């Protein structure tokens, strides 16, 4: 549908959608919660680019042309701008949970280096907007791949847990087999769209791929049959 609305000072795309809802189309469906780039629910495609509607200012767009706002293409549409992203939550449930080693301090707590904490902290910034999932060609262009490919958001989760200094589980077999890490050909489109500026490819996916190689193809580890984690 085509709508026209006033573009006021400082407005973002979500404001324009709300104005259209208020004045012209009360049943226009869109999902949002925080309007501050933190809940991850207002994801859409704006002029073909996966973006948060609440963080895309109208003055960054060419308003001499119509602004095209569409639902994320990688997920089934429910209504208007709302898509069914529940597949992502199912994928997440299949990842082995955090399992910390025994406390190492007398007071029953743990010690970890600041460097290790910083490394996983970047991954904790994810707001689960699923824009990276939407843009990744493995999911975007091939609906069937959802069976075999978890997508960048969950490679990030695998990396977050696998690099956690207190965690004792080994998820590298699952990352490679069930999650399809090998299908990622490092196009880096996921990193480009992440509103939290997480370096998904360089800091999570590539190190995870290296860890998988260490686990399965390290000849010394293979010879003695050992693995760092269980
Ligand atoms: Fe969104 Fe970035 Fe998290 Fe992907 S990694 S879901 S783009 S915040
Ligand atoms: Fe997809 Fe990101 Fe890999 S866009 S192909 S997961 S680098
Ligand atoms: Fe929360 Fe946009 S409304 S991220």
mmCIF file of C-alpha atoms and ligand atoms in Angstrom:
data_model
loop_
_atom_site.group_PDB
_atom_site.id
_atom_site.type_symbol
_atom_site.label_atom_id
_atom_site.label_comp_id
_atom_site.label_asym_id
_atom_site.label_seq_id
_atom_site.Cartn_x
_atom_site.Cartn_y
_atom_site.Cartn_z
ATOM 1 C CA UNK A 1 0.000 0.000 0.000
ATOM 2 C CA UNK A 2 1.127 3.592 -0.615
ATOM 3 C CA UNK A 3 0.768 6.182 2.166
ATOM 4 C CA UNK A 4 1.836 9.797 2.520
ATOM 5 C CA UNK A 5 2.735 11.412 5.817
ATOM 6 C CA UNK A 6 4.620 14.503 7.031
ATOM 7 C CA UNK A 7 8.349 13.984 7.658
ATOM 8 C CA UNK A 8 9.097 16.064 10.765
ATOM 9 C CA UNK A 9 12.426 17.026 12.310
ATOM 10 C CA UNK A 10 14.241 14.057 13.893
ATOM 11 C CA UNK A 11 11.697 11.461 12.805
ATOM 12 C CA UNK A 12 12.682 7.837 12.292
ATOM 13 C CA UNK A 13 10.951 5.310 10.039
ATOM 14 C CA UNK A 14 9.059 3.871 13.015
ATOM 15 C CA UNK A 15 7.591 7.344 13.744
ATOM 16 C CA UNK A 16 6.319 7.532 10.177
ATOM 17 C CA UNK A 17 4.773 4.063 10.486
ATOM 18 C CA UNK A 18 3.110 5.121 13.761
ATOM 19 C CA UNK A 19 1.789 8.312 12.146
ATOM 20 C CA UNK A 20 0.304 6.258 9.318
ATOM 21 C CA UNK A 21 -1.253 3.876 11.862
ATOM 22 C CA UNK A 22 -2.727 6.807 13.795
ATOM 23 C CA UNK A 23 -4.085 8.732 10.803
ATOM 24 C CA UNK A 24 -4.742 6.324 7.962
ATOM 25 C CA UNK A 25 -4.332 2.619 8.645
ATOM 26 C CA UNK A 26 -5.171 1.592 12.235
ATOM 27 C CA UNK A 27 -4.818 -2.085 11.407
ATOM 28 C CA UNK A 28 -1.324 -1.738 9.933
ATOM 29 C CA UNK A 29 0.752 -4.314 11.842
ATOM 30 C CA UNK A 30 4.289 -3.637 13.026
ATOM 31 C CA UNK A 31 6.257 -4.961 15.995
ATOM 32 C CA UNK A 32 8.163 -2.649 18.316
ATOM 33 C CA UNK A 33 8.826 -2.181 22.023
ATOM 34 C CA UNK A 34 11.635 0.175 23.028
ATOM 35 C CA UNK A 35 12.109 2.712 20.213
ATOM 36 C CA UNK A 36 15.707 2.876 21.371
ATOM 37 C CA UNK A 37 17.495 0.191 19.346
ATOM 38 C CA UNK A 38 17.613 -2.199 22.277
ATOM 39 C CA UNK A 39 14.718 -4.682 22.067
ATOM 40 C CA UNK A 40 15.409 -5.926 18.547
ATOM 41 C CA UNK A 41 11.746 -6.171 17.578
ATOM 42 C CA UNK A 42 11.301 -3.478 14.895
ATOM 43 C CA UNK A 43 13.485 -5.166 12.266
ATOM 44 C CA UNK A 44 12.396 -4.579 8.658
ATOM 45 C CA UNK A 45 13.807 -3.928 5.215
ATOM 46 C CA UNK A 46 14.015 -0.246 4.379
ATOM 47 C CA UNK A 47 14.630 0.439 0.710
ATOM 48 C CA UNK A 48 15.869 -3.163 0.524
ATOM 49 C CA UNK A 49 18.316 -2.910 3.444
ATOM 50 C CA UNK A 50 17.748 -4.866 6.681
ATOM 51 C CA UNK A 51 17.517 -2.230 9.432
ATOM 52 C CA UNK A 52 15.828 -1.309 12.716
ATOM 53 C CA UNK A 53 12.923 1.033 11.955
ATOM 54 C CA UNK A 54 13.482 2.920 15.206
ATOM 55 C CA UNK A 55 17.113 3.693 14.416
ATOM 56 C CA UNK A 56 16.710 4.762 10.796
ATOM 57 C CA UNK A 57 16.269 8.515 10.561
ATOM 58 C CA UNK A 58 14.173 9.814 7.700
ATOM 59 C CA UNK A 59 16.806 12.438 6.948
ATOM 60 C CA UNK A 60 19.237 9.663 5.998
ATOM 61 C CA UNK A 61 16.871 8.504 3.227
ATOM 62 C CA UNK A 62 16.089 10.018 -0.156
ATOM 63 C CA UNK A 63 12.636 11.507 0.491
ATOM 64 C CA UNK A 64 12.209 12.637 -3.100
ATOM 65 C CA UNK A 65 11.363 8.975 -3.762
ATOM 66 C CA UNK A 66 8.890 6.779 -1.858
ATOM 67 C CA UNK A 67 10.498 4.998 1.109
ATOM 68 C CA UNK A 68 9.827 1.283 0.748
ATOM 69 C CA UNK A 69 9.345 -0.542 4.053
ATOM 70 C CA UNK A 70 8.973 -4.317 3.862
ATOM 71 C CA UNK A 71 8.980 -7.222 6.338
ATOM 72 C CA UNK A 72 12.158 -9.294 6.707
ATOM 73 C CA UNK A 73 12.308 -11.581 3.741
ATOM 74 C CA UNK A 74 13.979 -14.574 5.407
ATOM 75 C CA UNK A 75 11.016 -15.279 7.719
ATOM 76 C CA UNK A 76 7.371 -16.133 7.012
ATOM 77 C CA UNK A 77 5.130 -13.044 7.013
ATOM 78 C CA UNK A 78 2.362 -12.903 9.610
ATOM 79 C CA UNK A 79 0.822 -9.530 8.736
ATOM 80 C CA UNK A 80 2.215 -6.391 7.098
ATOM 81 C CA UNK A 81 5.628 -5.739 8.712
ATOM 82 C CA UNK A 82 5.411 -8.567 11.234
ATOM 83 C CA UNK A 83 7.197 -11.835 10.527
ATOM 84 C CA UNK A 84 7.303 -15.142 12.366
ATOM 85 C CA UNK A 85 10.801 -15.365 13.841
ATOM 86 C CA UNK A 86 10.024 -18.317 16.144
ATOM 87 C CA UNK A 87 12.342 -20.609 14.152
ATOM 88 C CA UNK A 88 15.231 -18.705 15.745
ATOM 89 C CA UNK A 89 14.066 -19.557 19.248
ATOM 90 C CA UNK A 90 13.878 -23.239 18.330
ATOM 91 C CA UNK A 91 17.448 -23.121 17.029
ATOM 92 C CA UNK A 92 18.590 -21.502 20.245
ATOM 93 C CA UNK A 93 16.997 -24.242 22.345
ATOM 94 C CA UNK A 94 19.152 -26.810 20.536
ATOM 95 C CA UNK A 95 22.460 -25.263 21.682
ATOM 96 C CA UNK A 96 24.091 -26.925 24.707
ATOM 97 C CA UNK A 97 23.689 -24.705 27.718
ATOM 98 C CA UNK A 98 26.411 -22.939 29.692
ATOM 99 C CA UNK A 99 28.029 -25.391 32.127
ATOM 100 C CA UNK A 100 30.544 -23.686 34.420
ATOM 101 C CA UNK A 101 33.496 -25.451 35.997
ATOM 102 C CA UNK A 102 33.666 -25.704 39.795
ATOM 103 C CA UNK A 103 34.302 -22.412 41.622
ATOM 104 C CA UNK A 104 38.016 -21.751 42.076
ATOM 105 C CA UNK A 105 38.016 -19.244 44.913
ATOM 106 C CA UNK A 106 37.567 -19.968 48.616
ATOM 107 C CA UNK A 107 34.392 -17.888 48.723
ATOM 108 C CA UNK A 108 32.705 -20.137 46.131
ATOM 109 C CA UNK A 109 33.103 -17.738 43.198
ATOM 110 C CA UNK A 110 35.231 -17.794 40.046
ATOM 111 C CA UNK A 111 38.153 -15.791 38.739
ATOM 112 C CA UNK A 112 38.607 -14.963 35.080
ATOM 113 C CA UNK A 113 40.891 -12.545 33.285
ATOM 114 C CA UNK A 114 39.542 -9.190 32.088
ATOM 115 C CA UNK A 115 40.700 -10.062 28.578
ATOM 116 C CA UNK A 116 38.553 -13.199 28.518
ATOM 117 C CA UNK A 117 35.596 -11.285 29.945
ATOM 118 C CA UNK A 118 35.911 -8.552 27.309
ATOM 119 C CA UNK A 119 36.017 -11.058 24.473
ATOM 120 C CA UNK A 120 32.680 -12.685 25.295
ATOM 121 C CA UNK A 121 31.123 -9.380 26.365
ATOM 122 C CA UNK A 122 31.029 -8.214 22.753
ATOM 123 C CA UNK A 123 28.843 -11.199 21.888
ATOM 124 C CA UNK A 124 26.503 -10.474 24.811
ATOM 125 C CA UNK A 125 25.495 -7.200 23.132
ATOM 126 C CA UNK A 126 23.263 -9.112 20.686
ATOM 127 C CA UNK A 127 19.652 -7.843 20.856
ATOM 128 C CA UNK A 128 18.277 -10.716 18.745
ATOM 129 C CA UNK A 129 16.931 -8.471 16.032
ATOM 130 C CA UNK A 130 17.720 -11.249 13.514
ATOM 131 C CA UNK A 131 18.782 -8.766 10.845
ATOM 132 C CA UNK A 132 21.959 -10.816 10.377
ATOM 133 C CA UNK A 133 19.830 -13.915 9.834
ATOM 134 C CA UNK A 134 17.691 -11.979 7.347
ATOM 135 C CA UNK A 135 20.615 -10.797 5.251
ATOM 136 C CA UNK A 136 22.666 -14.001 5.174
ATOM 137 C CA UNK A 137 22.243 -15.454 1.701
ATOM 138 C CA UNK A 138 22.311 -19.028 3.018
ATOM 139 C CA UNK A 139 18.966 -18.407 4.766
ATOM 140 C CA UNK A 140 17.604 -15.587 2.629
ATOM 141 C CA UNK A 141 17.803 -17.337 -0.709
ATOM 142 C CA UNK A 142 17.195 -20.938 0.388
ATOM 143 C CA UNK A 143 14.261 -21.556 2.723
ATOM 144 C CA UNK A 144 15.232 -25.262 2.902
ATOM 145 C CA UNK A 145 18.581 -24.428 4.499
ATOM 146 C CA UNK A 146 16.868 -23.653 7.798
ATOM 147 C CA UNK A 147 17.073 -27.387 8.552
ATOM 148 C CA UNK A 148 20.832 -27.430 8.241
ATOM 149 C CA UNK A 149 22.079 -23.894 8.975
ATOM 150 C CA UNK A 150 21.672 -22.050 12.273
ATOM 151 C CA UNK A 151 22.819 -18.682 10.902
ATOM 152 C CA UNK A 152 25.171 -15.936 12.106
ATOM 153 C CA UNK A 153 23.207 -15.025 15.243
ATOM 154 C CA UNK A 154 23.694 -18.554 16.540
ATOM 155 C CA UNK A 155 27.292 -18.924 15.424
ATOM 156 C CA UNK A 156 27.748 -15.905 17.665
ATOM 157 C CA UNK A 157 26.041 -17.785 20.497
ATOM 158 C CA UNK A 158 28.212 -20.877 19.901
ATOM 159 C CA UNK A 159 31.294 -18.662 19.987
ATOM 160 C CA UNK A 160 30.128 -16.843 23.110
ATOM 161 C CA UNK A 161 29.747 -20.119 25.001
ATOM 162 C CA UNK A 162 32.756 -21.881 23.499
ATOM 163 C CA UNK A 163 35.113 -18.987 24.291
ATOM 164 C CA UNK A 164 33.751 -18.493 27.787
ATOM 165 C CA UNK A 165 36.620 -19.192 30.190
ATOM 166 C CA UNK A 166 34.366 -20.913 32.746
ATOM 167 C CA UNK A 167 32.386 -23.126 30.404
ATOM 168 C CA UNK A 168 33.188 -26.837 30.200
ATOM 169 C CA UNK A 169 31.008 -28.060 27.307
ATOM 170 C CA UNK A 170 32.357 -28.652 23.826
ATOM 171 C CA UNK A 171 29.896 -27.585 21.124
ATOM 172 C CA UNK A 172 32.257 -27.725 18.157
ATOM 173 C CA UNK A 173 30.825 -30.976 16.806
ATOM 174 C CA UNK A 174 27.311 -29.484 16.910
ATOM 175 C CA UNK A 175 28.468 -26.205 15.375
ATOM 176 C CA UNK A 176 29.939 -28.043 12.446
ATOM 177 C CA UNK A 177 27.310 -30.768 11.935
ATOM 178 C CA UNK A 178 23.928 -29.612 13.235
ATOM 179 C CA UNK A 179 24.450 -25.864 12.840
ATOM 180 C CA UNK A 180 26.140 -25.990 9.419
ATOM 181 C CA UNK A 181 29.085 -23.728 10.193
ATOM 182 C CA UNK A 182 30.832 -25.029 7.078
ATOM 183 C CA UNK A 183 28.081 -23.529 4.873
ATOM 184 C CA UNK A 184 29.124 -20.000 5.866
ATOM 185 C CA UNK A 185 31.438 -18.725 3.151
ATOM 186 C CA UNK A 186 32.398 -15.578 5.072
ATOM 187 C CA UNK A 187 30.584 -13.011 2.953
ATOM 188 C CA UNK A 188 30.421 -10.728 6.038
ATOM 189 C CA UNK A 189 26.980 -9.343 5.110
ATOM 190 C CA UNK A 190 25.849 -10.259 8.639
ATOM 191 C CA UNK A 191 28.502 -8.006 10.196
ATOM 192 C CA UNK A 192 27.513 -5.106 7.955
ATOM 193 C CA UNK A 193 23.880 -5.029 9.131
ATOM 194 C CA UNK A 194 24.379 -5.642 12.861
ATOM 195 C CA UNK A 195 22.968 -2.621 14.733
ATOM 196 C CA UNK A 196 25.181 -3.446 17.734
ATOM 197 C CA UNK A 197 28.282 -3.371 15.503
ATOM 198 C CA UNK A 198 29.328 -6.821 16.647
ATOM 199 C CA UNK A 199 32.136 -8.142 14.454
ATOM 200 C CA UNK A 200 30.211 -11.361 13.873
ATOM 201 C CA UNK A 201 32.435 -12.745 11.135
ATOM 202 C CA UNK A 202 35.888 -11.718 12.327
ATOM 203 C CA UNK A 203 35.432 -12.212 16.059
ATOM 204 C CA UNK A 204 32.966 -15.112 16.230
ATOM 205 C CA UNK A 205 32.603 -17.100 13.008
ATOM 206 C CA UNK A 206 36.230 -17.240 11.864
ATOM 207 C CA UNK A 207 37.602 -18.117 15.351
ATOM 208 C CA UNK A 208 34.853 -20.731 15.678
ATOM 209 C CA UNK A 209 35.835 -22.253 12.345
ATOM 210 C CA UNK A 210 39.464 -22.347 13.561
ATOM 211 C CA UNK A 211 38.391 -24.096 16.750
ATOM 212 C CA UNK A 212 36.480 -26.688 14.749
ATOM 213 C CA UNK A 213 39.584 -27.333 12.646
ATOM 214 C CA UNK A 214 41.677 -27.712 15.824
ATOM 215 C CA UNK A 215 39.168 -30.154 17.270
ATOM 216 C CA UNK A 216 38.743 -32.398 14.267
ATOM 217 C CA UNK A 217 41.918 -32.083 12.280
ATOM 218 C CA UNK A 218 44.689 -31.492 14.816
ATOM 219 C CA UNK A 219 46.850 -34.633 14.243
ATOM 220 C CA UNK A 220 48.288 -34.615 17.781
ATOM 221 C CA UNK A 221 44.884 -34.303 19.418
ATOM 222 C CA UNK A 222 43.640 -37.046 17.119
ATOM 223 C CA UNK A 223 46.558 -39.337 17.950
ATOM 224 C CA UNK A 224 45.987 -39.092 21.685
ATOM 225 C CA UNK A 225 42.223 -38.717 21.450
ATOM 226 C CA UNK A 226 42.082 -35.721 23.774
ATOM 227 C CA UNK A 227 39.871 -32.694 23.675
ATOM 228 C CA UNK A 228 40.187 -29.505 25.739
ATOM 229 C CA UNK A 229 36.536 -29.507 26.735
ATOM 230 C CA UNK A 230 33.869 -32.119 27.121
HETATM 231 FE FE1 LIG B 1 20.965 -8.506 15.513
HETATM 232 FE FE2 LIG B 1 23.629 -8.276 15.553
HETATM 233 FE FE3 LIG B 1 22.392 -10.009 17.203
HETATM 234 FE FE4 LIG B 1 22.479 -10.492 14.585
HETATM 235 S S1 LIG B 1 24.217 -10.419 16.005
HETATM 236 S S2 LIG B 1 20.705 -10.736 15.903
HETATM 237 S S3 LIG B 1 22.333 -8.437 13.735
HETATM 238 S S4 LIG B 1 22.227 -7.789 17.220
HETATM 239 FE FE1 LIG B 2 26.177 -15.615 6.163
HETATM 240 FE FE2 LIG B 2 27.644 -14.010 7.676
HETATM 241 FE FE3 LIG B 2 28.634 -16.282 6.796
HETATM 242 S S1 LIG B 2 26.266 -13.407 6.070
HETATM 243 S S2 LIG B 2 27.668 -16.564 4.817
HETATM 244 S S3 LIG B 2 26.950 -16.076 8.188
HETATM 245 S S4 LIG B 2 29.715 -14.387 7.064
HETATM 246 FE FE1 LIG B 3 13.203 -1.767 20.036
HETATM 247 FE FE2 LIG B 3 13.413 -0.780 17.563
HETATM 248 S S1 LIG B 3 11.685 -0.725 18.863
HETATM 249 S S2 LIG B 3 14.853 -1.977 18.639
#
